[in-house]
Amino acid sequence: MKFPRVASTIHRLTIVLAITIVACAQQRFKEVPAIYQEVSAGHDVQLPCKVQDKKGQCIWQKDRKPVGIYPDKYEWFSLRSNDCTLLIRRASLEFDDGFWECQVTSGDFMRQDALTSLPARLLVRVKPRKPSLEYGGTILNTSLTLREGQEVTISCVSRYGNPVALIKWFIGDEEVEALREQMNATEVDNPKTWAAHSLLRIRGRREYHGRMIRCITIHPSSPVPATTESQLNIHYSPEVRFQTSPRWMTSSLEDSTSFMNLKCVADANPSAMIKWFKDSTPISSENILLLTENRTESNSTSTVSELRFEPVKRNDAGLYSCKAVNIIGESPPANYALDVQFAPRAKRMEDSNDNETLMEIEETAQLGSSVETFECPEFEGNPIPRYKWLHLRGGTTEKTIENPTRAKDSGKRLRLENVMWSDEGEYRCVAFNMISGTRRETPSEVRYVLHVTGPPEIQARPSGSGENGSYESIGWAGEPVHRLKSRFCSRPPPRLVAWQWGSSHIRAGESIQPKYEALPLEPIIEDKMVTNCYWAKLEIKNLQKEDSRMYTLLVESEKGRDSTNIKLIIRDPSEMKVIAAASAIGLLLLLLLISIGIFSLLRMKQRRYRCEEDEGSIAADALYGNNVSMDRQKTTKTLSASKGSASKSTQDGNLAVLYDYDQIAKQARAMSPEALKVRRAPAVLQPPTMV
């Protein structure tokens, strides 16, 4: 057999072939340094470089110059043969900032397979110095003072940083744009560091006063930006505004009642002097309280001048103005219209004497006419007064007249349409206005009296309209006295008042014995005042069915006449009894239905309660047994023996008691927890007592 020798030969050839392939393979980079890399000064950094099939030696160059391996400064990161990674300790700007190259020499002089990586930029970060603000070629250490509208250019400089710092501008908390892009250049005395310059064009504005202008530099060497700032001091002319105290006035100012302070606040830098005017006339400084205070919230100096009205008077009303002046200029005026409201007052009262008697004016109007009889005297007030008229009956009761209010006189003239007898009497004029939701009224002291003349007019008639324009009066047969009456008015007084029916005729004050009597006229007194109206009354005695007819009242005077018909209806008293009986029966039926409904509702609730109680209860024979119920006892014993449940028996003479706990448990499982607490207690704690 020659097969083992052949296998050995093949194995040797394979090894020789593998060695030949490895010897012929060229070395190449597996990993090269990053094109750009940053490291903070004083920190360690790695420059990765790995070679596959490495045969030569690793060499590093910085800025085209070879760098040797020095312990504790430049070291190999790993001892592996194919790893050329360089570890730089405590990186510094002077020695380590630049372009680095990883190189590998050839495996032998014939291969010429030396390797060189692309230059890798290693930047060593250096924190720049604190930025500085410059204005006019000098460093700005104090505040920057500008006049309103003035424009200046300031610069922010950040020096000796690597890489260059980014500069941003802020006024207060608001970021603003620079004049142009920042300029960057290397430092003359240290070319590896940078200087950054940024310009800002700023205009003096009054809202900038007191704000901080800040220059912020952002650099990767520090997570916290560096900042420098200076306060803006803007000089501007005054601006004035009014404030009232109380600040929110919920009601209008009323004469001799309200208190108010009027403040003129001048916002200016430098502080200003305030001048007061009323209706364009200067106000004396004796009435002015001057206050000066610093308003830190608005970063401005405010001058406050105050006028106090304690209390406010009618004469204080007017247009108030204030101005403020400082070295920059003068403010435009601020205006406040002070409105003082007061109740109506009669103008004539100021010129009249206190002992002057009340004036009385009398007028006469025809019945049914439309007149404008009275005019109220002139009243002044704020708001402008309106007028209403009161009708006094008997000198005590007041009735407001719905007088149409016209734009010209605001109800100053009393207009009566279709004058009636009820319109006569005394009238009073009342001027009124509204102040802070409260009605202010002032009555006139002039008394106005109106007299009405005209033919008789029947006013009060029996209720219930009948046929042919007549009115009905209902009486009952057998009534001892039934009275027909009607009200009428007449001036001059009537010369004839008579009742007529059929062929009969009777005047007021006369009678037809023993059946009819026309009572004398009864003057009507309203609110203790005798009027020109009367009651006409006719009495009918022992009322019978035959008295049911039409009765006519006739009233006549020298001005004219008037009449009315009254229909008398006689009813049988038995009709009233039937109606009363029917009402009583209906009431009883209603009470019966209500009682049946209440009883049914209570019965339903009782049944529902019993059902709920039965669902959660345990039958007595499920707990206890005796000799009287022998079948139940035998069944219990059989069930207890078959299930192996525990049963108790107590013998006392011929009496025995058994507890079927299995049956109790079944019942208990169907019960609620609360019912089980109550139902289980007798079965567990109280054994039955047999007597």
XYZ file of C-alpha atoms in Angstrom, residues 26 68 127 133-134 155 175 183 196 198 212 234 252 264 284 290 297 301 308 323 378 440 442 510 558 569 576 622 689:
29
model
C 2.454 43.115 0.069
C 11.185 59.533 17.688
C -8.740 78.434 25.699
C -15.127 95.523 24.707
C -13.490 98.438 22.941
C -15.879 96.005 19.018
C -29.417 88.560 20.656
C -12.495 88.901 11.391
C -11.136 87.238 16.697
C -16.419 91.478 15.858
C -26.391 95.343 29.605
C -29.191 106.418 27.321
C -67.816 107.839 38.676
C -48.230 112.875 36.324
C -50.053 127.060 41.347
C -43.712 116.495 44.052
C -38.158 97.616 36.869
C -35.631 107.617 36.487
C -54.896 115.475 45.400
C -45.411 118.607 30.721
C -84.491 124.465 34.417
C -80.332 110.857 42.034
C -84.407 116.413 42.981
C -136.244 109.102 46.067
C -125.447 121.404 31.555
C -130.137 88.165 36.528
C -125.745 76.656 44.510
C -81.643 24.148 58.640
C -81.946 26.122 74.825
